[in-house]
Amino acid sequence: KPAIILELKVDEDCMAALAQIKEKKYMQKAEEYADEVILAGISYDRTAKKHRCVMEKIEGGIHT
């Protein structure tokens, strides 16, 4: 089963959330639990009161 890593951003782009997951190497912390990781970057726009989500699947290459 895959591990799932979520990053939430308020009034920022959801791609910035994915970038933070990769920059801080959060996925390496899940490597002992799963060979597959699903990254989810979620953003919330307070003005529009809407959210967006971008997901990315990483298989096998977690050790990067």
PDB file of C-alpha atoms in Angstrom:
ATOM      1  CA  LYS A   1       0.000   0.000   0.000  1.00  0.00           C
ATOM      2  CA  PRO A   2       1.294   3.476  -0.776  1.00  0.00           C
ATOM      3  CA  ALA A   3       2.159   6.141   1.753  1.00  0.00           C
ATOM      4  CA  ILE A   4       0.416   9.488   1.302  1.00  0.00           C
ATOM      5  CA  ILE A   5       2.054  12.811   2.086  1.00  0.00           C
ATOM      6  CA  LEU A   6      -0.094  15.953   2.172  1.00  0.00           C
ATOM      7  CA  GLU A   7       1.028  19.556   2.214  1.00  0.00           C
ATOM      8  CA  LEU A   8      -1.504  22.332   2.671  1.00  0.00           C
ATOM      9  CA  LYS A   9      -0.994  25.931   1.560  1.00  0.00           C
ATOM     10  CA  VAL A  10      -3.270  28.907   2.161  1.00  0.00           C
ATOM     11  CA  ASP A  11      -3.338  31.582  -0.539  1.00  0.00           C
ATOM     12  CA  GLU A  12      -0.482  29.874  -2.410  1.00  0.00           C
ATOM     13  CA  ASP A  13      -0.369  27.604  -5.436  1.00  0.00           C
ATOM     14  CA  CYS A  14      -0.749  23.850  -4.928  1.00  0.00           C
ATOM     15  CA  MET A  15       2.436  23.326  -6.943  1.00  0.00           C
ATOM     16  CA  ALA A  16       4.251  25.229  -4.166  1.00  0.00           C
ATOM     17  CA  ALA A  17       2.946  22.609  -1.756  1.00  0.00           C
ATOM     18  CA  LEU A  18       4.382  19.786  -3.889  1.00  0.00           C
ATOM     19  CA  ALA A  19       7.663  21.668  -4.188  1.00  0.00           C
ATOM     20  CA  GLN A  20       7.908  21.933  -0.396  1.00  0.00           C
ATOM     21  CA  ILE A  21       7.373  18.184   0.007  1.00  0.00           C
ATOM     22  CA  LYS A  22      10.259  17.544  -2.371  1.00  0.00           C
ATOM     23  CA  GLU A  23      12.517  20.315  -1.037  1.00  0.00           C
ATOM     24  CA  LYS A  24      12.198  19.159   2.571  1.00  0.00           C
ATOM     25  CA  LYS A  25      12.464  15.502   1.481  1.00  0.00           C
ATOM     26  CA  TYR A  26       9.337  14.418   3.348  1.00  0.00           C
ATOM     27  CA  MET A  27       8.984  11.370   1.098  1.00  0.00           C
ATOM     28  CA  GLN A  28      12.266   9.884   2.353  1.00  0.00           C
ATOM     29  CA  LYS A  29      10.688   9.680   5.807  1.00  0.00           C
ATOM     30  CA  ALA A  30       8.077   7.296   4.384  1.00  0.00           C
ATOM     31  CA  GLU A  31      10.548   4.985   2.639  1.00  0.00           C
ATOM     32  CA  GLU A  32      10.606   2.434   5.456  1.00  0.00           C
ATOM     33  CA  TYR A  33       6.838   2.058   5.190  1.00  0.00           C
ATOM     34  CA  ALA A  34       6.223   1.966   1.442  1.00  0.00           C
ATOM     35  CA  ASP A  35       7.984   1.754  -1.924  1.00  0.00           C
ATOM     36  CA  GLU A  36       5.298   3.940  -3.461  1.00  0.00           C
ATOM     37  CA  VAL A  37       4.384   7.416  -2.259  1.00  0.00           C
ATOM     38  CA  ILE A  38       1.498   9.627  -3.306  1.00  0.00           C
ATOM     39  CA  LEU A  39       2.158  13.337  -2.892  1.00  0.00           C
ATOM     40  CA  ALA A  40      -0.810  15.675  -2.563  1.00  0.00           C
ATOM     41  CA  GLY A  41      -0.397  19.434  -2.737  1.00  0.00           C
ATOM     42  CA  ILE A  42      -3.529  21.227  -1.596  1.00  0.00           C
ATOM     43  CA  SER A  43      -4.116  24.958  -1.762  1.00  0.00           C
ATOM     44  CA  TYR A  44      -6.937  27.029  -0.306  1.00  0.00           C
ATOM     45  CA  ASP A  45      -7.839  30.492  -1.583  1.00  0.00           C
ATOM     46  CA  ARG A  46      -9.428  32.425   1.295  1.00  0.00           C
ATOM     47  CA  THR A  47     -10.840  35.132  -0.976  1.00  0.00           C
ATOM     48  CA  ALA A  48     -12.565  32.781  -3.427  1.00  0.00           C
ATOM     49  CA  LYS A  49     -13.197  30.151  -0.717  1.00  0.00           C
ATOM     50  CA  LYS A  50     -12.033  27.432  -3.087  1.00  0.00           C
ATOM     51  CA  HIS A  51      -9.446  24.713  -2.917  1.00  0.00           C
ATOM     52  CA  ARG A  52      -7.332  22.910  -5.504  1.00  0.00           C
ATOM     53  CA  CYS A  53      -5.364  19.710  -5.297  1.00  0.00           C
ATOM     54  CA  VAL A  54      -2.541  18.275  -7.384  1.00  0.00           C
ATOM     55  CA  MET A  55      -1.359  14.721  -6.841  1.00  0.00           C
ATOM     56  CA  GLU A  56       1.801  12.971  -7.942  1.00  0.00           C
ATOM     57  CA  LYS A  57       2.711   9.309  -7.642  1.00  0.00           C
ATOM     58  CA  ILE A  58       6.313   8.292  -6.989  1.00  0.00           C
ATOM     59  CA  GLU A  59       7.224   4.630  -7.352  1.00  0.00           C
ATOM     60  CA  GLY A  60      10.493   3.044  -6.314  1.00  0.00           C
ATOM     61  CA  GLY A  61      12.642   6.167  -6.599  1.00  0.00           C
ATOM     62  CA  ILE A  62      12.025   7.475  -3.117  1.00  0.00           C
ATOM     63  CA  HIS A  63      15.719   7.445  -2.208  1.00  0.00           C
ATOM     64  CA  THR A  64      16.519  10.516  -4.344  1.00  0.00           C
TER      65      THR A  64
END
